[in-house]
mmCIF file with all atom_site columns, C-alpha atoms in Angstrom:
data_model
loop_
_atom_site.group_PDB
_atom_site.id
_atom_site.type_symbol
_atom_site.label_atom_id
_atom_site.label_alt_id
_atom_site.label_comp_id
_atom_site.label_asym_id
_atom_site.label_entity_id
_atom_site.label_seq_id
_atom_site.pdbx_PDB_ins_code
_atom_site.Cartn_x
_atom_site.Cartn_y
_atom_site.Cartn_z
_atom_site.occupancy
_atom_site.B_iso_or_equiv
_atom_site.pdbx_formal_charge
_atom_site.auth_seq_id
_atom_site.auth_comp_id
_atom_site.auth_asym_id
_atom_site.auth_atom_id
_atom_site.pdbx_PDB_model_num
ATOM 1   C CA . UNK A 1 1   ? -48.003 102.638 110.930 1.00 84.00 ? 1   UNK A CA 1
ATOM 2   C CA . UNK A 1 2   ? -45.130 100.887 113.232 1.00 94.00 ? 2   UNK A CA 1
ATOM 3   C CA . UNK A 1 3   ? -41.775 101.861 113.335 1.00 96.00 ? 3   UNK A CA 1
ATOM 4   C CA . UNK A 1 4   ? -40.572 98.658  111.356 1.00 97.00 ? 4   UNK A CA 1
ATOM 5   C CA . UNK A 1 5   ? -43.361 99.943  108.572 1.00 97.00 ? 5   UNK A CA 1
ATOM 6   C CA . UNK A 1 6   ? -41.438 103.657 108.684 1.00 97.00 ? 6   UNK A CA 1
ATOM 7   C CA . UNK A 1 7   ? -38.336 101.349 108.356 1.00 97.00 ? 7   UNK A CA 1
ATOM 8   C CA . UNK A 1 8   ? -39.402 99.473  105.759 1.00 97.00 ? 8   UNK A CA 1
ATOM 9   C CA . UNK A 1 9   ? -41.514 101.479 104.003 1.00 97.00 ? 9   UNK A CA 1
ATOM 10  C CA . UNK A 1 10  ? -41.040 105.188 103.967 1.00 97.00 ? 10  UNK A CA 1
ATOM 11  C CA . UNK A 1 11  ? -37.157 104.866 103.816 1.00 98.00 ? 11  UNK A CA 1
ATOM 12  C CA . UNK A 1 12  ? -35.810 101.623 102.498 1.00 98.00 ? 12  UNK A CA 1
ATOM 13  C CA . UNK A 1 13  ? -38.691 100.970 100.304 1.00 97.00 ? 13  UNK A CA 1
ATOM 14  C CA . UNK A 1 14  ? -37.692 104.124 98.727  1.00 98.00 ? 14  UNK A CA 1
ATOM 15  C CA . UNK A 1 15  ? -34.816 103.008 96.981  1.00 98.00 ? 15  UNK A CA 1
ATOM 16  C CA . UNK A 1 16  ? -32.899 106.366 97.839  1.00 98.00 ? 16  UNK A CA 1
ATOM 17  C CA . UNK A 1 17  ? -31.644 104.227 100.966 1.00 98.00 ? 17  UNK A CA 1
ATOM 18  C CA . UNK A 1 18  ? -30.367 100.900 101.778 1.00 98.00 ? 18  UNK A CA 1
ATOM 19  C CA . UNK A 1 19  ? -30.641 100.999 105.483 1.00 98.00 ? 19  UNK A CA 1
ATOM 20  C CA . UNK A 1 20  ? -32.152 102.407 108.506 1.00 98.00 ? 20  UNK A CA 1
ATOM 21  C CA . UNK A 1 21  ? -32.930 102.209 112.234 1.00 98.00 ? 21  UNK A CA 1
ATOM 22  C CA . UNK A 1 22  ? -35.131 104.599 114.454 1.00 98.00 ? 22  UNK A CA 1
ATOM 23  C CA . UNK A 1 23  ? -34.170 105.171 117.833 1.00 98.00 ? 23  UNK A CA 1
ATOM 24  C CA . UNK A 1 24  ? -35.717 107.695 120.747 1.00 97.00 ? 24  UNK A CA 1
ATOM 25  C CA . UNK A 1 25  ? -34.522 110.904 121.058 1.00 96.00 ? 25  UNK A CA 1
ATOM 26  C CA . UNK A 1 26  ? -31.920 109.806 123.828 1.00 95.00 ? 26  UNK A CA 1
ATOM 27  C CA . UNK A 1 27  ? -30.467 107.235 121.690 1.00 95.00 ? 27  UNK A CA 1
ATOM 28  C CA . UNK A 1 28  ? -30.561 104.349 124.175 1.00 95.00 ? 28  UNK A CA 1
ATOM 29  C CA . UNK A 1 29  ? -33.797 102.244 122.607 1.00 96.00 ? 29  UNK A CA 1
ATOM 30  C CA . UNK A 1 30  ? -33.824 101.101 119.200 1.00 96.00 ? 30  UNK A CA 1
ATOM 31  C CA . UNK A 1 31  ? -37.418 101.386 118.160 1.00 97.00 ? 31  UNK A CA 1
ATOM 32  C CA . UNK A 1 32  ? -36.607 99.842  114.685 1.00 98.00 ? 32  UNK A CA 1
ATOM 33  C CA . UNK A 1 33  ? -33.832 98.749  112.096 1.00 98.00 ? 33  UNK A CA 1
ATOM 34  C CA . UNK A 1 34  ? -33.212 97.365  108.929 1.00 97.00 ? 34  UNK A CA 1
ATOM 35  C CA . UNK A 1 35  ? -31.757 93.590  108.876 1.00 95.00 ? 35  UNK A CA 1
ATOM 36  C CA . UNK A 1 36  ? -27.947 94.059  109.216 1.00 93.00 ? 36  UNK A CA 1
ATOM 37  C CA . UNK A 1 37  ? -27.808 97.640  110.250 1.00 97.00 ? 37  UNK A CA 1
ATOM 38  C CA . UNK A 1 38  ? -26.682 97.344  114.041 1.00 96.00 ? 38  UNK A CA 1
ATOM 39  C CA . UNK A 1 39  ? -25.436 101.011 115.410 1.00 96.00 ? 39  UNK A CA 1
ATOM 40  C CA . UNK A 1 40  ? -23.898 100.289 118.408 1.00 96.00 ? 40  UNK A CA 1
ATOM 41  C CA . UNK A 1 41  ? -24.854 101.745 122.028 1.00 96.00 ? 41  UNK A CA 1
ATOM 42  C CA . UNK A 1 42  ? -21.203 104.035 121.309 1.00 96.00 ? 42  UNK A CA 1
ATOM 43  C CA . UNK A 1 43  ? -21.926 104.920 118.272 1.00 97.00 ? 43  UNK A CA 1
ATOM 44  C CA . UNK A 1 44  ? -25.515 106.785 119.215 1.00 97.00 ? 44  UNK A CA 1
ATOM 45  C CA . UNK A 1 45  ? -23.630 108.062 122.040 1.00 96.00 ? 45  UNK A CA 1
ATOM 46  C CA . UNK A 1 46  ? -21.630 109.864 119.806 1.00 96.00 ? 46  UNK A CA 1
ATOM 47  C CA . UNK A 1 47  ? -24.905 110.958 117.815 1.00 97.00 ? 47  UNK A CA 1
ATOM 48  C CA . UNK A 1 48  ? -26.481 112.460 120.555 1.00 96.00 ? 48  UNK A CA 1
ATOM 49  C CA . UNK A 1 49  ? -23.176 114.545 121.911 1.00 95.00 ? 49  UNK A CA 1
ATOM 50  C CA . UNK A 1 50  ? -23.245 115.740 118.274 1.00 95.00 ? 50  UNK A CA 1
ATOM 51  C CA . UNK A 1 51  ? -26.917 117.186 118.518 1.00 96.00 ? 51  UNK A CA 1
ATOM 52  C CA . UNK A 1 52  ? -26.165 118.622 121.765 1.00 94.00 ? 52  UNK A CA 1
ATOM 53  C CA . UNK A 1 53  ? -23.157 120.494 120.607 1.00 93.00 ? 53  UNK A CA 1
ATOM 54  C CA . UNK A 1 54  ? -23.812 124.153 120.092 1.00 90.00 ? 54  UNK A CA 1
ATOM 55  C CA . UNK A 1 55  ? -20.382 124.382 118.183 1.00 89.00 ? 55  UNK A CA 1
ATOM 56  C CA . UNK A 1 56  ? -17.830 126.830 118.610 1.00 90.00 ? 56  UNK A CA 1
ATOM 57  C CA . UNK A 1 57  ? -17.580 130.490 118.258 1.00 87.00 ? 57  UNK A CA 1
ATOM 58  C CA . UNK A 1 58  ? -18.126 130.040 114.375 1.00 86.00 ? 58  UNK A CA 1
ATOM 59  C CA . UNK A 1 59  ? -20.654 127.069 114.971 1.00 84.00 ? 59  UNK A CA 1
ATOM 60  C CA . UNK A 1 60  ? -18.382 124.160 114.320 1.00 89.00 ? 60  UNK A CA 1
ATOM 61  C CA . UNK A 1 61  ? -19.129 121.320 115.985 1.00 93.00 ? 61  UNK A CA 1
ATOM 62  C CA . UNK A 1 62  ? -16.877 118.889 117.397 1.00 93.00 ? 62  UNK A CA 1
ATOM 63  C CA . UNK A 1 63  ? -18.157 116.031 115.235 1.00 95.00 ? 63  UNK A CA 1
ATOM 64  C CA . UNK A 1 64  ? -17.444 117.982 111.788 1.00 94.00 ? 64  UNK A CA 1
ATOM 65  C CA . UNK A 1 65  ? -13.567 117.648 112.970 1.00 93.00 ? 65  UNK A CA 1
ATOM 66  C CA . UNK A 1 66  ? -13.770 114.299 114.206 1.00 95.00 ? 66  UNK A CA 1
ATOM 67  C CA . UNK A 1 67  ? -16.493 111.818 111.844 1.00 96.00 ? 67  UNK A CA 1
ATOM 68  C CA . UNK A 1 68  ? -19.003 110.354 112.749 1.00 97.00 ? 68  UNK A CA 1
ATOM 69  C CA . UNK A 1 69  ? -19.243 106.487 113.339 1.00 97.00 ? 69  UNK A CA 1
ATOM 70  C CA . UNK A 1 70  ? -22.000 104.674 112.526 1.00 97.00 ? 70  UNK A CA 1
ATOM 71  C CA . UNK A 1 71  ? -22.584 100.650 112.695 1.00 97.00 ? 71  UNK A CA 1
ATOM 72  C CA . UNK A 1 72  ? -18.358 100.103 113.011 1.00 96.00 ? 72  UNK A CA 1
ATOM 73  C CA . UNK A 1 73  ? -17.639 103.016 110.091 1.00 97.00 ? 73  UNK A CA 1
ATOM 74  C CA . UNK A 1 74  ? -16.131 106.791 110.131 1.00 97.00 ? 74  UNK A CA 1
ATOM 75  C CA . UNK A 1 75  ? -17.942 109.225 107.990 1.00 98.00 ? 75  UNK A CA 1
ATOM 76  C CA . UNK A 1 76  ? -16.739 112.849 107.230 1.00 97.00 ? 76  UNK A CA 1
ATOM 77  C CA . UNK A 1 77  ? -19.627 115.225 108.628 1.00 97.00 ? 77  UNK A CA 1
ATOM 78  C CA . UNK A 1 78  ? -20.442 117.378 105.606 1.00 96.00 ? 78  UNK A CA 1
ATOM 79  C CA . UNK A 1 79  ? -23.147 119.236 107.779 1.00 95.00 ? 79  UNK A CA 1
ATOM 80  C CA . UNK A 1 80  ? -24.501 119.437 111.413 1.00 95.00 ? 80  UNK A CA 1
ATOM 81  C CA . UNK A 1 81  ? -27.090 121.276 112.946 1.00 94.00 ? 81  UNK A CA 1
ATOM 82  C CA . UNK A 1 82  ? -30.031 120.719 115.260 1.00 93.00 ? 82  UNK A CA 1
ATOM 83  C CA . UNK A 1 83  ? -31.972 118.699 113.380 1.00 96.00 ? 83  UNK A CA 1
ATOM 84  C CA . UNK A 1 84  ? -29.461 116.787 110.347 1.00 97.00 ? 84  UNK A CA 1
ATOM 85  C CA . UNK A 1 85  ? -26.302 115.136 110.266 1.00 97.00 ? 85  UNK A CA 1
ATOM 86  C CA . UNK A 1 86  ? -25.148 114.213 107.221 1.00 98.00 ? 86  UNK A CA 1
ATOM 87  C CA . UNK A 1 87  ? -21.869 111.921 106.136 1.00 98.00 ? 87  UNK A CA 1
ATOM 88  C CA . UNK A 1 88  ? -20.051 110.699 103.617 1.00 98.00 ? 88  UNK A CA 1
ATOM 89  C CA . UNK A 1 89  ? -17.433 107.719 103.061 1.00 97.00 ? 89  UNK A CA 1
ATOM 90  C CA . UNK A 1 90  ? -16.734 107.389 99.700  1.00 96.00 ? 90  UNK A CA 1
ATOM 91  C CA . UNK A 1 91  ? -19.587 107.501 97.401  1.00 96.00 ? 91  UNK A CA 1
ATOM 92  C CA . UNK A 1 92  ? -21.760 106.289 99.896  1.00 98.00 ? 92  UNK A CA 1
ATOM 93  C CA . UNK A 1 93  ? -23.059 108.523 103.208 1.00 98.00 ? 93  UNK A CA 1
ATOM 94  C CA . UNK A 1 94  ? -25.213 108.650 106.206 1.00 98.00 ? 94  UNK A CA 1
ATOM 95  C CA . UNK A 1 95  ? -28.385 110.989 106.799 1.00 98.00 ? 95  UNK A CA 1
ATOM 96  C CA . UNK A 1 96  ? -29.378 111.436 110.381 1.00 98.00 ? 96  UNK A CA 1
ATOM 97  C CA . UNK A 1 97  ? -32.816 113.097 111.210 1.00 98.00 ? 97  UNK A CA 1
ATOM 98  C CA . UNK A 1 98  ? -33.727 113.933 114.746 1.00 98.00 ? 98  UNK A CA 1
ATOM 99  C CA . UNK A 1 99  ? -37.289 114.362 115.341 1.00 98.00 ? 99  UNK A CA 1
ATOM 100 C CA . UNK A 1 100 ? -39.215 115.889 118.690 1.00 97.00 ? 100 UNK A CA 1
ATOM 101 C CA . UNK A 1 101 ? -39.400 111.837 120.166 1.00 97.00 ? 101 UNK A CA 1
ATOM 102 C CA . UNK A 1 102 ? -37.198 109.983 117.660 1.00 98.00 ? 102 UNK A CA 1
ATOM 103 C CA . UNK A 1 103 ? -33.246 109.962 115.811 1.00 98.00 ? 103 UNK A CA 1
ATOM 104 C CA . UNK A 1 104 ? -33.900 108.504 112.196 1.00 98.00 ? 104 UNK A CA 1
ATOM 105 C CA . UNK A 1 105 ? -30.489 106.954 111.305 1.00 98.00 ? 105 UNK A CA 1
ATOM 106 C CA . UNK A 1 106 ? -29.938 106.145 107.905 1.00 98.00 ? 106 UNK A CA 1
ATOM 107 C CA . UNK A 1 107 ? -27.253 104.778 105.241 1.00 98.00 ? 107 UNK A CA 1
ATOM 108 C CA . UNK A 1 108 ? -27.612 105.144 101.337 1.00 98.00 ? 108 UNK A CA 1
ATOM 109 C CA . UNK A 1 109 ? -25.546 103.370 99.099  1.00 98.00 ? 109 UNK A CA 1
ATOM 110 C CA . UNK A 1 110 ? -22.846 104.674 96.022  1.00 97.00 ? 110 UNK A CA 1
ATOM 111 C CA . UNK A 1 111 ? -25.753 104.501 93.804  1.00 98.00 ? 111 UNK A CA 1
ATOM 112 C CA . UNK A 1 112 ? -27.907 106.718 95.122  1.00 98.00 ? 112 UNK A CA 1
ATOM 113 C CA . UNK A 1 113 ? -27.697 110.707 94.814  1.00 96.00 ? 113 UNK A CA 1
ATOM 114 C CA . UNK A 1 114 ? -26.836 112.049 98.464  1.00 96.00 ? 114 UNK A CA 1
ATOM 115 C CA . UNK A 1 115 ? -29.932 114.379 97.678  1.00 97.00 ? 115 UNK A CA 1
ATOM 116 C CA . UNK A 1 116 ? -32.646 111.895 97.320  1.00 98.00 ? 116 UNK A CA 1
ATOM 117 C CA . UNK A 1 117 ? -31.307 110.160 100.058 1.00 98.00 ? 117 UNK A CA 1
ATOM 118 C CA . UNK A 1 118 ? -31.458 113.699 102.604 1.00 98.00 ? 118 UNK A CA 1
ATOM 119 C CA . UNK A 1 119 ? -35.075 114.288 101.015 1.00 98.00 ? 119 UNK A CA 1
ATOM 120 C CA . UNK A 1 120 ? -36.386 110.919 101.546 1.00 98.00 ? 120 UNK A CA 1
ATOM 121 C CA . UNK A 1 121 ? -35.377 111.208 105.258 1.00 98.00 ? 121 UNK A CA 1
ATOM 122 C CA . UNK A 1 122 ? -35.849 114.460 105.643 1.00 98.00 ? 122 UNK A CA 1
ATOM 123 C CA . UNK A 1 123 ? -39.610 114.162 104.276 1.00 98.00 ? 123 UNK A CA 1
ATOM 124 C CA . UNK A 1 124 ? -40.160 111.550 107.075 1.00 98.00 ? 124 UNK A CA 1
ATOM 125 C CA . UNK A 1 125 ? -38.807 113.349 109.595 1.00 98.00 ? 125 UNK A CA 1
ATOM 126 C CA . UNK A 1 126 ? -41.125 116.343 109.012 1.00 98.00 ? 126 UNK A CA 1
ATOM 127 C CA . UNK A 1 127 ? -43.917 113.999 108.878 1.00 98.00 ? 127 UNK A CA 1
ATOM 128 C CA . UNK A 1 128 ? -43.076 112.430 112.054 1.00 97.00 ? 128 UNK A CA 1
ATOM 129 C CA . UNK A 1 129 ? -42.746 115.832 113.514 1.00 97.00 ? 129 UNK A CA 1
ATOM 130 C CA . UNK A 1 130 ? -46.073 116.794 111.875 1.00 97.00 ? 130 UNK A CA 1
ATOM 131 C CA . UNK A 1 131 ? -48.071 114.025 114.026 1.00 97.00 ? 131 UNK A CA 1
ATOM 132 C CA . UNK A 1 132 ? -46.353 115.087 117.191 1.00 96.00 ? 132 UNK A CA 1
ATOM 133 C CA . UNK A 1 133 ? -43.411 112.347 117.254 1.00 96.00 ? 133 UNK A CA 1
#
């Protein structure tokens, strides 16, 4: 399957979200993305620095003070760890997935449950992980 396909397919053709994007591990190539969904080269910037953060002595991480943008909006970090960001703004949120090779980025809409939306990514991401990516 190609990356558009995962795109296209495994997450937006869910339903639970509305857009996506996939991007290497180092967040400087976009491997695919949803039409309209542009995260800009700042924006993953800030996405990787969050993975890499080990957090503080109580393992906060910087990002779960300070948001998270993603493509030109500020989400509140509801959790962070090595492998899932997740954000909301409003009824709506992000879900970020990082992978061994790949950072799945992805934005559900109000009408969506912020649980289908982590499990549809969250099932891809183990998947991807599964065959090595």
């Amino acid at each position: 399957m190609s990356w558009q396909a995962y795109v296209d397919q495994s997450l937006v053709g869910t339903g639970n979200i509305d857009k996506a994007a996939i991007f290497n591990a180092e967040g400087n190539s976009v491997w695919a993305t949803s039409s309209g969904f542009t995260v800009s080269p700042t924006e993953m910037k800030e996405v990787v620095n969050a993975y890499k953060d080990k957090g503080d002595a109580n393992g906060v991480k910087q990002v779960q003070s300070t948001g998270l943008h993603v493509a030109g909006e500020r989400y509140v970090v509801l959790k962070a760890d090595e492998r899932s960001l997740y954000g909301k703004k409003g009824k709506e949120g992000i879900v970020l997935v990082k992978t061994t090779q790949a950072i799945l980025v992805t934005h559900y809409p109000e009408t969506v449950q912020p649980g289908s939306a982590a499990n549809t990514v969250e099932q891809l991401g183990d998947y991807l992980i599964s065959v090595g990516y």
